[in-house]
Amino acid sequence: MNFTPQVETAELSDAGLDNVSGGLAGGVSGGGLLQAGPVNVDLCADAFAVASADGVVAGVSVHAAAH
């Protein structure tokens, strides 16, 4: 006996897909690097922020190195 699987499909609108995937989001990010030659110090900073229907997430990272 041959068994043929049955598959049912449905069409999903863009608005429906936004609801399933968590909605639309927008965000920004940026960073910078400062190197001071005579004292050999590197300073690096990064920042980001993302906003969606669920809320806002933001973060900052700073790193310094002397060598």
mmCIF file of C-alpha atoms in Angstrom:
data_model
loop_
_atom_site.group_PDB
_atom_site.id
_atom_site.type_symbol
_atom_site.label_atom_id
_atom_site.label_comp_id
_atom_site.label_asym_id
_atom_site.label_seq_id
_atom_site.Cartn_x
_atom_site.Cartn_y
_atom_site.Cartn_z
ATOM 1 C CA MET A 1 0.000 0.000 0.000
ATOM 2 C CA ASN A 2 1.356 3.409 -0.979
ATOM 3 C CA PHE A 3 0.848 6.223 1.476
ATOM 4 C CA THR A 4 0.819 9.758 0.053
ATOM 5 C CA PRO A 5 1.148 12.494 2.683
ATOM 6 C CA GLN A 6 -1.401 15.281 2.488
ATOM 7 C CA VAL A 7 -0.184 18.871 2.941
ATOM 8 C CA GLU A 8 -2.483 21.817 3.496
ATOM 9 C CA THR A 9 -1.226 25.342 2.852
ATOM 10 C CA ALA A 10 -2.605 28.722 3.859
ATOM 11 C CA GLU A 11 -1.863 32.230 2.689
ATOM 12 C CA LEU A 12 -0.614 34.709 5.299
ATOM 13 C CA SER A 13 -0.836 38.471 4.805
ATOM 14 C CA ASP A 14 1.988 40.891 5.654
ATOM 15 C CA ALA A 15 0.057 42.145 8.694
ATOM 16 C CA GLY A 16 -0.487 38.580 9.870
ATOM 17 C CA LEU A 17 3.191 37.804 9.433
ATOM 18 C CA ASP A 18 4.132 40.868 11.516
ATOM 19 C CA ASN A 19 1.930 39.583 14.337
ATOM 20 C CA VAL A 20 3.504 36.123 14.203
ATOM 21 C CA SER A 21 7.107 37.326 14.022
ATOM 22 C CA GLY A 22 6.819 39.949 16.759
ATOM 23 C CA GLY A 23 6.070 43.006 14.665
ATOM 24 C CA LEU A 24 8.242 45.633 13.104
ATOM 25 C CA ALA A 25 11.372 46.960 14.763
ATOM 26 C CA GLY A 26 13.752 49.833 14.150
ATOM 27 C CA GLY A 27 17.189 50.343 15.552
ATOM 28 C CA VAL A 28 20.402 52.309 15.503
ATOM 29 C CA SER A 29 23.989 51.455 16.343
ATOM 30 C CA GLY A 30 27.316 53.210 16.354
ATOM 31 C CA GLY A 31 30.844 52.996 17.583
ATOM 32 C CA GLY A 32 34.148 54.768 17.765
ATOM 33 C CA LEU A 33 37.831 54.142 18.342
ATOM 34 C CA LEU A 34 40.293 56.647 19.777
ATOM 35 C CA GLN A 35 44.028 55.915 19.701
ATOM 36 C CA ALA A 36 46.451 58.210 21.518
ATOM 37 C CA GLY A 37 49.893 57.733 19.986
ATOM 38 C CA PRO A 38 52.437 58.962 22.553
ATOM 39 C CA VAL A 39 50.908 57.092 25.509
ATOM 40 C CA ASN A 40 49.722 54.026 23.525
ATOM 41 C CA VAL A 41 46.139 53.988 24.829
ATOM 42 C CA ASP A 42 43.202 52.632 22.826
ATOM 43 C CA LEU A 43 39.645 53.570 23.790
ATOM 44 C CA CYS A 44 36.737 51.895 22.022
ATOM 45 C CA ALA A 45 33.006 52.487 22.611
ATOM 46 C CA ASP A 46 29.910 50.948 20.991
ATOM 47 C CA ALA A 47 26.231 51.770 21.539
ATOM 48 C CA PHE A 48 22.966 50.393 20.196
ATOM 49 C CA ALA A 49 19.215 50.802 20.638
ATOM 50 C CA VAL A 50 16.286 48.830 19.187
ATOM 51 C CA ALA A 51 12.610 49.723 19.495
ATOM 52 C CA SER A 52 9.669 47.439 18.729
ATOM 53 C CA ALA A 53 6.079 46.980 19.823
ATOM 54 C CA ASP A 54 7.391 44.897 22.743
ATOM 55 C CA GLY A 55 9.607 47.676 24.118
ATOM 56 C CA VAL A 56 13.068 49.210 23.839
ATOM 57 C CA VAL A 57 16.455 47.561 24.298
ATOM 58 C CA ALA A 58 19.658 49.593 24.566
ATOM 59 C CA GLY A 59 23.261 48.886 25.458
ATOM 60 C CA VAL A 60 26.688 50.467 25.670
ATOM 61 C CA SER A 61 30.103 48.817 25.661
ATOM 62 C CA VAL A 62 33.385 50.588 26.495
ATOM 63 C CA HIS A 63 36.852 49.064 26.316
ATOM 64 C CA ALA A 64 40.204 50.659 27.154
ATOM 65 C CA ALA A 65 43.651 49.192 26.638
ATOM 66 C CA ALA A 66 47.075 50.569 27.455
ATOM 67 C CA HIS A 67 50.180 49.046 25.918
#
